């Protein structure tokens, strides 16, 4: 997969994460809500950077979907935590995919973004998968 | 809670290793970069990197083994499960044991001896966990840098994922979830 294709895939995942954290923030409270909003802000920054990167690569960044359907109903705090962990785990894998497709100069920063997502996934689930984003 | 390797983790490992093997079997990656037909073979430009990371991962396995000596009960098994990940990473990155071969050829202590030597002096359980946390953090930083030098994109991906796993393990250990 080319760097552009990987970036498009990751951009879509990042847009979905921003949307998902809106759902998460609505179901959790206190410190967890603050964490959700901070994560949403981080993903927004990454989204803007990915759009700029795609433009530099000569690709038109696709528009975000109006809404994303979560893989399960997010009706309480437990489901919200599960959704946040799942989203971050998948994004860690997608960042790894982009790192692999990118030239060496961009790999380290992509790898660190993958680590940020992986650590955040653990913070929501308490479980550290051996391989992020593999399923 | 991170306990034993779950069935899902085993399946994930199988998928990642199979994916890496499939990609490595190609002669040209989708981005045009050359990829070895024989990962770890004489023509593999990533041999040195595979050996370097293989040594790092073997040291981490040895460190966890040493820590197991000062940990007890459920904590010991939880920490051992976290440590078992490094054997999975070593196998995925250095399947031919280049780390062991290069250490033997050079006469320097390497993976084969590191696995049997005590890598951690007798310490308390909390100190052992702190040492492991620091080692995982250092491994995560190293993998992010090492990924940049991989020629084979599929190897770069696995190295990035190993770094993400190390960062996750550090977070688990630091927050006491493994205790």
mmCIF file of C-alpha atoms in Angstrom:
data_model
loop_
_atom_site.group_PDB
_atom_site.id
_atom_site.type_symbol
_atom_site.label_atom_id
_atom_site.label_comp_id
_atom_site.label_asym_id
_atom_site.label_seq_id
_atom_site.Cartn_x
_atom_site.Cartn_y
_atom_site.Cartn_z
ATOM 1 C CA UNK A 1 0.000 0.000 0.000
ATOM 2 C CA UNK A 2 1.338 3.444 -0.876
ATOM 3 C CA UNK A 3 1.886 6.203 1.663
ATOM 4 C CA UNK A 4 -1.118 8.083 0.227
ATOM 5 C CA UNK A 5 -3.393 5.053 0.467
ATOM 6 C CA UNK A 6 -2.253 4.376 4.030
ATOM 7 C CA UNK A 7 -2.784 8.022 4.959
ATOM 8 C CA UNK A 8 -6.313 7.991 3.489
ATOM 9 C CA UNK A 9 -7.140 4.875 5.504
ATOM 10 C CA UNK A 10 -5.743 6.419 8.662
ATOM 11 C CA UNK A 11 -7.521 9.718 8.003
ATOM 12 C CA UNK A 12 -10.833 7.890 7.829
ATOM 13 C CA UNK A 13 -10.005 6.066 11.062
ATOM 14 C CA UNK A 14 -9.045 9.333 12.701
ATOM 15 C CA UNK A 15 -12.278 11.037 11.607
ATOM 16 C CA UNK A 16 -14.144 8.079 13.070
ATOM 17 C CA UNK A 17 -12.161 8.428 16.302
ATOM 18 C CA UNK A 18 -13.100 12.091 16.642
ATOM 19 C CA UNK A 19 -16.752 11.109 16.183
ATOM 20 C CA UNK A 20 -16.418 8.162 18.567
ATOM 21 C CA UNK A 21 -14.930 10.308 21.313
ATOM 22 C CA UNK A 22 -18.030 12.509 21.086
ATOM 23 C CA UNK A 23 -20.060 9.423 21.971
ATOM 24 C CA UNK A 24 -17.589 8.418 24.663
ATOM 25 C CA UNK A 25 -17.524 11.866 26.275
ATOM 26 C CA UNK A 26 -21.314 11.797 26.503
ATOM 27 C CA UNK A 27 -21.272 8.567 28.523
ATOM 28 C CA UNK A 28 -18.369 9.054 30.952
ATOM 29 C CA UNK A 29 -17.891 11.631 33.683
ATOM 30 C CA UNK A 30 -15.212 13.486 35.632
ATOM 31 C CA UNK A 31 -11.617 12.642 34.858
ATOM 32 C CA UNK A 32 -12.624 10.130 32.217
ATOM 33 C CA UNK A 33 -14.594 12.785 30.361
ATOM 34 C CA UNK A 34 -11.565 15.071 30.471
ATOM 35 C CA UNK A 35 -9.437 12.234 29.055
ATOM 36 C CA UNK A 36 -11.953 11.626 26.290
ATOM 37 C CA UNK A 37 -12.010 15.280 25.315
ATOM 38 C CA UNK A 38 -8.212 15.485 25.392
ATOM 39 C CA UNK A 39 -8.006 12.429 23.157
ATOM 40 C CA UNK A 40 -10.532 13.930 20.776
ATOM 41 C CA UNK A 41 -8.436 17.103 20.567
ATOM 42 C CA UNK A 42 -5.282 15.066 19.877
ATOM 43 C CA UNK A 43 -6.989 13.165 17.062
ATOM 44 C CA UNK A 44 -8.248 16.439 15.571
ATOM 45 C CA UNK A 45 -4.665 17.686 15.410
ATOM 46 C CA UNK A 46 -3.587 14.431 13.743
ATOM 47 C CA UNK A 47 -6.521 14.677 11.316
ATOM 48 C CA UNK A 48 -5.454 18.159 10.207
ATOM 49 C CA UNK A 49 -1.838 17.024 9.861
ATOM 50 C CA UNK A 50 -2.905 14.006 7.796
ATOM 51 C CA UNK A 51 -4.950 16.217 5.481
ATOM 52 C CA UNK A 52 -1.938 18.460 4.983
ATOM 53 C CA UNK A 53 0.272 15.426 4.400
ATOM 54 C CA UNK A 54 -2.073 14.068 1.753
ATOM 55 C CA UNK A 55 -2.063 17.404 -0.020
ATOM 56 C CA UNK A 56 1.738 17.422 -0.042
ATOM 57 C CA UNK A 57 1.644 13.870 -1.425
ATOM 58 C CA UNK A 58 -0.580 15.070 -4.247
ATOM 59 C CA UNK A 59 -3.806 13.458 -3.069
ATOM 60 C CA UNK A 60 -7.058 15.190 -2.252
ATOM 61 C CA UNK A 61 -8.046 14.442 1.341
ATOM 62 C CA UNK A 62 -11.478 12.786 1.395
ATOM 63 C CA UNK A 63 -14.247 14.482 3.350
ATOM 64 C CA UNK A 64 -15.347 13.034 6.653
ATOM 65 C CA UNK A 65 -18.576 11.069 6.824
ATOM 66 C CA UNK A 66 -21.515 12.848 8.401
ATOM 67 C CA UNK A 67 -21.743 10.101 11.018
ATOM 68 C CA UNK A 68 -20.105 6.809 11.892
ATOM 69 C CA UNK A 69 -21.883 3.732 13.193
ATOM 70 C CA UNK A 70 -20.213 2.265 16.279
ATOM 71 C CA UNK A 71 -19.712 -1.509 16.215
ATOM 72 C CA UNK A 72 -21.980 -1.877 19.258
ATOM 73 C CA UNK A 73 -24.493 0.323 21.104
ATOM 74 C CA UNK A 74 -22.778 2.883 23.337
ATOM 75 C CA UNK A 75 -25.399 3.072 26.048
ATOM 76 C CA UNK A 76 -23.291 3.347 29.185
ATOM 77 C CA UNK A 77 -19.820 4.168 30.498
ATOM 78 C CA UNK A 78 -18.551 0.601 30.132
ATOM 79 C CA UNK A 79 -19.486 0.497 26.449
ATOM 80 C CA UNK A 80 -17.933 3.936 25.986
ATOM 81 C CA UNK A 81 -14.626 2.748 27.460
ATOM 82 C CA UNK A 82 -14.735 -0.337 25.249
ATOM 83 C CA UNK A 83 -15.334 1.803 22.167
ATOM 84 C CA UNK A 84 -12.471 4.149 23.032
ATOM 85 C CA UNK A 85 -10.108 1.215 23.543
ATOM 86 C CA UNK A 86 -11.154 -0.392 20.259
ATOM 87 C CA UNK A 87 -10.777 2.833 18.293
ATOM 88 C CA UNK A 88 -7.319 3.508 19.704
ATOM 89 C CA UNK A 89 -6.169 -0.082 19.148
ATOM 90 C CA UNK A 90 -7.204 0.046 15.492
ATOM 91 C CA UNK A 91 -5.576 3.425 15.017
ATOM 92 C CA UNK A 92 -2.313 2.148 16.479
ATOM 93 C CA UNK A 93 -2.318 -0.522 13.785
ATOM 94 C CA UNK A 94 -3.148 2.024 11.083
ATOM 95 C CA UNK A 95 -0.340 4.326 12.210
ATOM 96 C CA UNK A 96 2.000 1.339 11.971
ATOM 97 C CA UNK A 97 0.756 0.780 8.435
ATOM 98 C CA UNK A 98 1.441 4.388 7.518
ATOM 99 C CA UNK A 99 4.894 4.223 9.101
ATOM 100 C CA UNK A 100 5.711 1.177 6.992
ATOM 101 C CA UNK A 101 4.627 2.924 3.802
ATOM 102 C CA UNK A 102 6.347 6.205 4.628
ATOM 103 C CA UNK A 103 9.931 7.182 3.870
ATOM 104 C CA UNK A 104 12.429 6.823 6.715
ATOM 105 C CA UNK A 105 12.267 10.494 7.648
ATOM 106 C CA UNK A 106 8.607 10.201 8.647
ATOM 107 C CA UNK A 107 8.627 6.734 10.173
ATOM 108 C CA UNK A 108 9.733 7.612 13.684
ATOM 109 C CA UNK A 109 7.029 10.227 14.214
ATOM 110 C CA UNK A 110 4.405 7.834 12.812
ATOM 111 C CA UNK A 111 5.717 5.112 15.115
ATOM 112 C CA UNK A 112 5.417 7.415 18.123
ATOM 113 C CA UNK A 113 1.837 8.245 17.126
ATOM 114 C CA UNK A 114 1.132 4.493 17.034
ATOM 115 C CA UNK A 115 2.543 4.236 20.557
ATOM 116 C CA UNK A 116 0.359 7.097 21.770
ATOM 117 C CA UNK A 117 -2.744 5.315 20.485
ATOM 118 C CA UNK A 118 -1.633 1.983 21.936
ATOM 119 C CA UNK A 119 -1.029 3.488 25.373
ATOM 120 C CA UNK A 120 -4.363 5.293 25.265
ATOM 121 C CA UNK A 121 -6.086 2.028 24.348
ATOM 122 C CA UNK A 122 -4.590 0.432 27.447
ATOM 123 C CA UNK A 123 -5.727 3.370 29.557
ATOM 124 C CA UNK A 124 -9.334 2.636 28.573
ATOM 125 C CA UNK A 125 -9.287 -1.159 28.626
ATOM 126 C CA UNK A 126 -6.500 -2.128 31.005
ATOM 127 C CA UNK A 127 -5.508 -4.745 28.443
ATOM 128 C CA UNK A 128 -2.364 -4.438 26.350
ATOM 129 C CA UNK A 129 -2.731 -6.601 23.234
ATOM 130 C CA UNK A 130 0.429 -8.193 21.911
ATOM 131 C CA UNK A 131 -0.218 -6.777 18.444
ATOM 132 C CA UNK A 132 -2.263 -3.607 18.060
ATOM 133 C CA UNK A 133 -4.805 -3.375 15.290
ATOM 134 C CA UNK A 134 -4.312 -6.886 14.034
ATOM 135 C CA UNK A 135 -8.004 -7.723 14.059
ATOM 136 C CA UNK B 1 -6.515 -6.743 33.207
ATOM 137 C CA UNK B 2 -3.480 -8.091 31.399
ATOM 138 C CA UNK B 3 -3.073 -11.640 32.495
ATOM 139 C CA UNK B 4 -2.224 -14.585 30.295
ATOM 140 C CA UNK B 5 -1.941 -14.275 26.570
ATOM 141 C CA UNK B 6 -5.509 -14.580 25.409
ATOM 142 C CA UNK B 7 -6.750 -16.610 22.478
ATOM 143 C CA UNK B 8 -7.327 -13.294 20.692
ATOM 144 C CA UNK B 9 -3.665 -12.366 21.201
ATOM 145 C CA UNK B 10 -2.572 -15.706 19.783
ATOM 146 C CA UNK B 11 -4.805 -15.175 16.766
ATOM 147 C CA UNK B 12 -3.453 -11.658 16.347
ATOM 148 C CA UNK B 13 0.092 -12.946 16.454
ATOM 149 C CA UNK B 14 -0.739 -15.484 13.791
ATOM 150 C CA UNK B 15 -2.258 -12.802 11.586
ATOM 151 C CA UNK B 16 0.656 -10.417 11.958
ATOM 152 C CA UNK B 17 3.309 -13.064 11.403
ATOM 153 C CA UNK B 18 1.410 -14.466 8.430
ATOM 154 C CA UNK B 19 0.992 -10.974 7.037
ATOM 155 C CA UNK B 20 4.654 -10.161 7.473
ATOM 156 C CA UNK B 21 5.669 -13.436 5.888
ATOM 157 C CA UNK B 22 3.343 -12.846 2.970
ATOM 158 C CA UNK B 23 4.664 -9.369 2.375
ATOM 159 C CA UNK B 24 8.258 -10.453 2.757
ATOM 160 C CA UNK B 25 7.775 -13.129 0.123
ATOM 161 C CA UNK B 26 7.160 -10.442 -2.465
ATOM 162 C CA UNK B 27 10.077 -9.221 -4.492
ATOM 163 C CA UNK B 28 8.804 -5.666 -4.696
ATOM 164 C CA UNK B 29 6.714 -3.813 -2.175
ATOM 165 C CA UNK B 30 3.699 -1.806 -3.265
ATOM 166 C CA UNK B 31 5.680 1.402 -2.823
ATOM 167 C CA UNK B 32 8.407 0.125 -5.106
ATOM 168 C CA UNK B 33 10.923 -0.630 -2.376
ATOM 169 C CA UNK B 34 12.817 -3.872 -2.776
ATOM 170 C CA UNK B 35 11.930 -6.502 -0.231
ATOM 171 C CA UNK B 36 13.891 -9.646 0.460
ATOM 172 C CA UNK B 37 12.659 -12.969 -0.851
ATOM 173 C CA UNK B 38 14.280 -14.610 2.161
ATOM 174 C CA UNK B 39 13.899 -12.531 5.356
ATOM 175 C CA UNK B 40 17.051 -12.911 7.395
ATOM 176 C CA UNK B 41 18.854 -14.619 4.501
ATOM 177 C CA UNK B 42 22.198 -13.562 3.053
ATOM 178 C CA UNK B 43 20.553 -11.122 0.637
ATOM 179 C CA UNK B 44 18.358 -9.500 3.254
ATOM 180 C CA UNK B 45 19.526 -5.876 3.714
ATOM 181 C CA UNK B 46 17.854 -5.868 7.132
ATOM 182 C CA UNK B 47 19.965 -8.684 8.599
ATOM 183 C CA UNK B 48 21.873 -6.388 10.947
ATOM 184 C CA UNK B 49 18.692 -4.672 12.091
ATOM 185 C CA UNK B 50 16.953 -7.992 12.680
ATOM 186 C CA UNK B 51 19.938 -9.181 14.729
ATOM 187 C CA UNK B 52 20.092 -5.937 16.722
ATOM 188 C CA UNK B 53 16.406 -6.032 17.635
ATOM 189 C CA UNK B 54 16.605 -9.783 18.227
ATOM 190 C CA UNK B 55 19.325 -9.150 20.821
ATOM 191 C CA UNK B 56 17.266 -6.371 22.430
ATOM 192 C CA UNK B 57 14.199 -8.587 22.666
ATOM 193 C CA UNK B 58 16.218 -11.495 24.067
ATOM 194 C CA UNK B 59 17.612 -9.201 26.771
ATOM 195 C CA UNK B 60 14.078 -8.183 27.687
ATOM 196 C CA UNK B 61 13.013 -11.829 27.887
ATOM 197 C CA UNK B 62 15.981 -12.457 30.205
ATOM 198 C CA UNK B 63 15.127 -9.408 32.286
ATOM 199 C CA UNK B 64 11.578 -10.649 32.817
ATOM 200 C CA UNK B 65 12.916 -14.096 33.696
ATOM 201 C CA UNK B 66 15.153 -12.539 36.348
ATOM 202 C CA UNK B 67 12.284 -10.440 37.675
ATOM 203 C CA UNK B 68 10.176 -13.571 38.016
ATOM 204 C CA UNK B 69 12.604 -14.718 40.707
ATOM 205 C CA UNK B 70 11.605 -11.868 43.018
ATOM 206 C CA UNK B 71 7.894 -11.773 42.205
ATOM 207 C CA UNK B 72 5.316 -14.102 43.656
ATOM 208 C CA UNK B 73 1.805 -15.340 43.077
ATOM 209 C CA UNK B 74 -0.573 -13.575 40.725
ATOM 210 C CA UNK B 75 1.799 -10.658 40.237
ATOM 211 C CA UNK B 76 4.494 -13.004 38.969
ATOM 212 C CA UNK B 77 2.179 -14.611 36.440
ATOM 213 C CA UNK B 78 0.823 -11.257 35.244
ATOM 214 C CA UNK B 79 4.316 -9.840 34.767
ATOM 215 C CA UNK B 80 5.437 -13.045 33.062
ATOM 216 C CA UNK B 81 2.546 -12.704 30.614
ATOM 217 C CA UNK B 82 3.659 -9.179 29.755
ATOM 218 C CA UNK B 83 7.215 -10.405 29.303
ATOM 219 C CA UNK B 84 6.149 -13.257 27.030
ATOM 220 C CA UNK B 85 5.293 -10.667 24.391
ATOM 221 C CA UNK B 86 8.971 -10.050 23.771
ATOM 222 C CA UNK B 87 9.526 -13.597 22.686
ATOM 223 C CA UNK B 88 6.709 -13.104 20.171
ATOM 224 C CA UNK B 89 8.349 -9.908 18.905
ATOM 225 C CA UNK B 90 11.759 -11.588 18.669
ATOM 226 C CA UNK B 91 10.316 -14.458 16.661
ATOM 227 C CA UNK B 92 8.492 -12.114 14.295
ATOM 228 C CA UNK B 93 11.514 -9.866 13.689
ATOM 229 C CA UNK B 94 14.381 -12.344 13.895
ATOM 230 C CA UNK B 95 12.833 -15.717 12.991
ATOM 231 C CA UNK B 96 16.187 -17.205 11.993
ATOM 232 C CA UNK B 97 17.891 -16.303 15.265
ATOM 233 C CA UNK B 98 20.438 -13.959 13.687
ATOM 234 C CA UNK B 99 21.002 -12.399 17.105
ATOM 235 C CA UNK B 100 22.150 -15.719 18.513
ATOM 236 C CA UNK B 101 24.245 -16.517 15.454
ATOM 237 C CA UNK B 102 26.031 -13.166 15.419
ATOM 238 C CA UNK B 103 26.747 -13.337 19.141
ATOM 239 C CA UNK B 104 28.202 -16.809 18.748
ATOM 240 C CA UNK B 105 30.311 -15.836 15.757
ATOM 241 C CA UNK B 106 31.743 -12.759 17.450
ATOM 242 C CA UNK B 107 32.256 -14.444 20.786
ATOM 243 C CA UNK B 108 30.333 -11.692 22.515
ATOM 244 C CA UNK B 109 27.617 -12.362 25.045
ATOM 245 C CA UNK B 110 24.359 -12.417 23.174
ATOM 246 C CA UNK B 111 20.907 -13.785 23.270
ATOM 247 C CA UNK B 112 21.930 -17.325 24.121
ATOM 248 C CA UNK B 113 23.878 -16.311 27.192
ATOM 249 C CA UNK B 114 21.657 -13.397 28.137
ATOM 250 C CA UNK B 115 18.797 -15.820 28.517
ATOM 251 C CA UNK B 116 20.671 -17.764 31.155
ATOM 252 C CA UNK B 117 22.513 -15.004 32.993
ATOM 253 C CA UNK B 118 20.768 -13.086 35.752
ATOM 254 C CA UNK B 119 19.931 -9.736 34.186
ATOM 255 C CA UNK B 120 18.522 -8.300 37.386
ATOM 256 C CA UNK B 121 20.194 -8.394 40.792
ATOM 257 C CA UNK B 122 18.161 -9.570 43.776
ATOM 258 C CA UNK B 123 15.717 -6.743 44.459
ATOM 259 C CA UNK B 124 12.282 -6.118 45.858
ATOM 260 C CA UNK B 125 9.164 -6.693 43.773
ATOM 261 C CA UNK B 126 8.471 -2.987 43.397
ATOM 262 C CA UNK B 127 12.029 -2.325 42.236
ATOM 263 C CA UNK B 128 11.801 -5.167 39.747
ATOM 264 C CA UNK B 129 8.615 -3.678 38.281
ATOM 265 C CA UNK B 130 10.272 -0.253 38.088
ATOM 266 C CA UNK B 131 13.252 -1.733 36.254
ATOM 267 C CA UNK B 132 10.952 -3.522 33.829
ATOM 268 C CA UNK B 133 8.949 -0.340 33.243
ATOM 269 C CA UNK B 134 12.117 1.577 32.401
ATOM 270 C CA UNK B 135 13.278 -1.211 30.090
ATOM 271 C CA UNK B 136 9.943 -1.240 28.252
ATOM 272 C CA UNK B 137 10.030 2.537 27.866
ATOM 273 C CA UNK B 138 13.555 2.362 26.453
ATOM 274 C CA UNK B 139 12.514 -0.445 24.096
ATOM 275 C CA UNK B 140 9.576 1.609 22.808
ATOM 276 C CA UNK B 141 11.863 4.551 22.076
ATOM 277 C CA UNK B 142 14.408 2.317 20.376
ATOM 278 C CA UNK B 143 11.824 0.586 18.151
ATOM 279 C CA UNK B 144 10.493 3.937 16.913
ATOM 280 C CA UNK B 145 14.008 4.838 15.786
ATOM 281 C CA UNK B 146 14.890 1.382 14.470
ATOM 282 C CA UNK B 147 11.756 1.276 12.303
ATOM 283 C CA UNK B 148 13.174 4.152 10.289
ATOM 284 C CA UNK B 149 16.187 2.124 9.211
ATOM 285 C CA UNK B 150 14.276 -0.926 7.959
ATOM 286 C CA UNK B 151 14.480 -1.433 4.198
ATOM 287 C CA UNK B 152 11.606 -3.910 4.112
ATOM 288 C CA UNK B 153 8.301 -2.085 4.788
ATOM 289 C CA UNK B 154 6.750 -5.203 6.302
ATOM 290 C CA UNK B 155 9.611 -5.397 8.794
ATOM 291 C CA UNK B 156 9.169 -1.689 9.578
ATOM 292 C CA UNK B 157 5.501 -2.337 10.382
ATOM 293 C CA UNK B 158 6.312 -5.201 12.738
ATOM 294 C CA UNK B 159 9.005 -3.121 14.461
ATOM 295 C CA UNK B 160 6.541 -0.244 14.934
ATOM 296 C CA UNK B 161 3.999 -2.664 16.406
ATOM 297 C CA UNK B 162 6.644 -4.108 18.734
ATOM 298 C CA UNK B 163 7.324 -0.558 19.901
ATOM 299 C CA UNK B 164 3.626 0.047 20.459
ATOM 300 C CA UNK B 165 3.506 -3.164 22.470
ATOM 301 C CA UNK B 166 6.461 -2.086 24.585
ATOM 302 C CA UNK B 167 4.870 1.305 25.230
ATOM 303 C CA UNK B 168 1.644 -0.428 26.250
ATOM 304 C CA UNK B 169 3.528 -2.772 28.557
ATOM 305 C CA UNK B 170 5.291 0.175 30.187
ATOM 306 C CA UNK B 171 1.909 1.801 30.778
ATOM 307 C CA UNK B 172 0.503 -1.376 32.284
ATOM 308 C CA UNK B 173 3.503 -1.802 34.573
ATOM 309 C CA UNK B 174 3.650 1.879 35.557
ATOM 310 C CA UNK B 175 0.003 2.034 36.550
ATOM 311 C CA UNK B 176 0.344 -1.056 38.681
ATOM 312 C CA UNK B 177 -2.079 -3.106 36.633
ATOM 313 C CA UNK B 178 0.475 -5.889 36.435
ATOM 314 C CA UNK B 179 1.011 -5.908 40.198
#
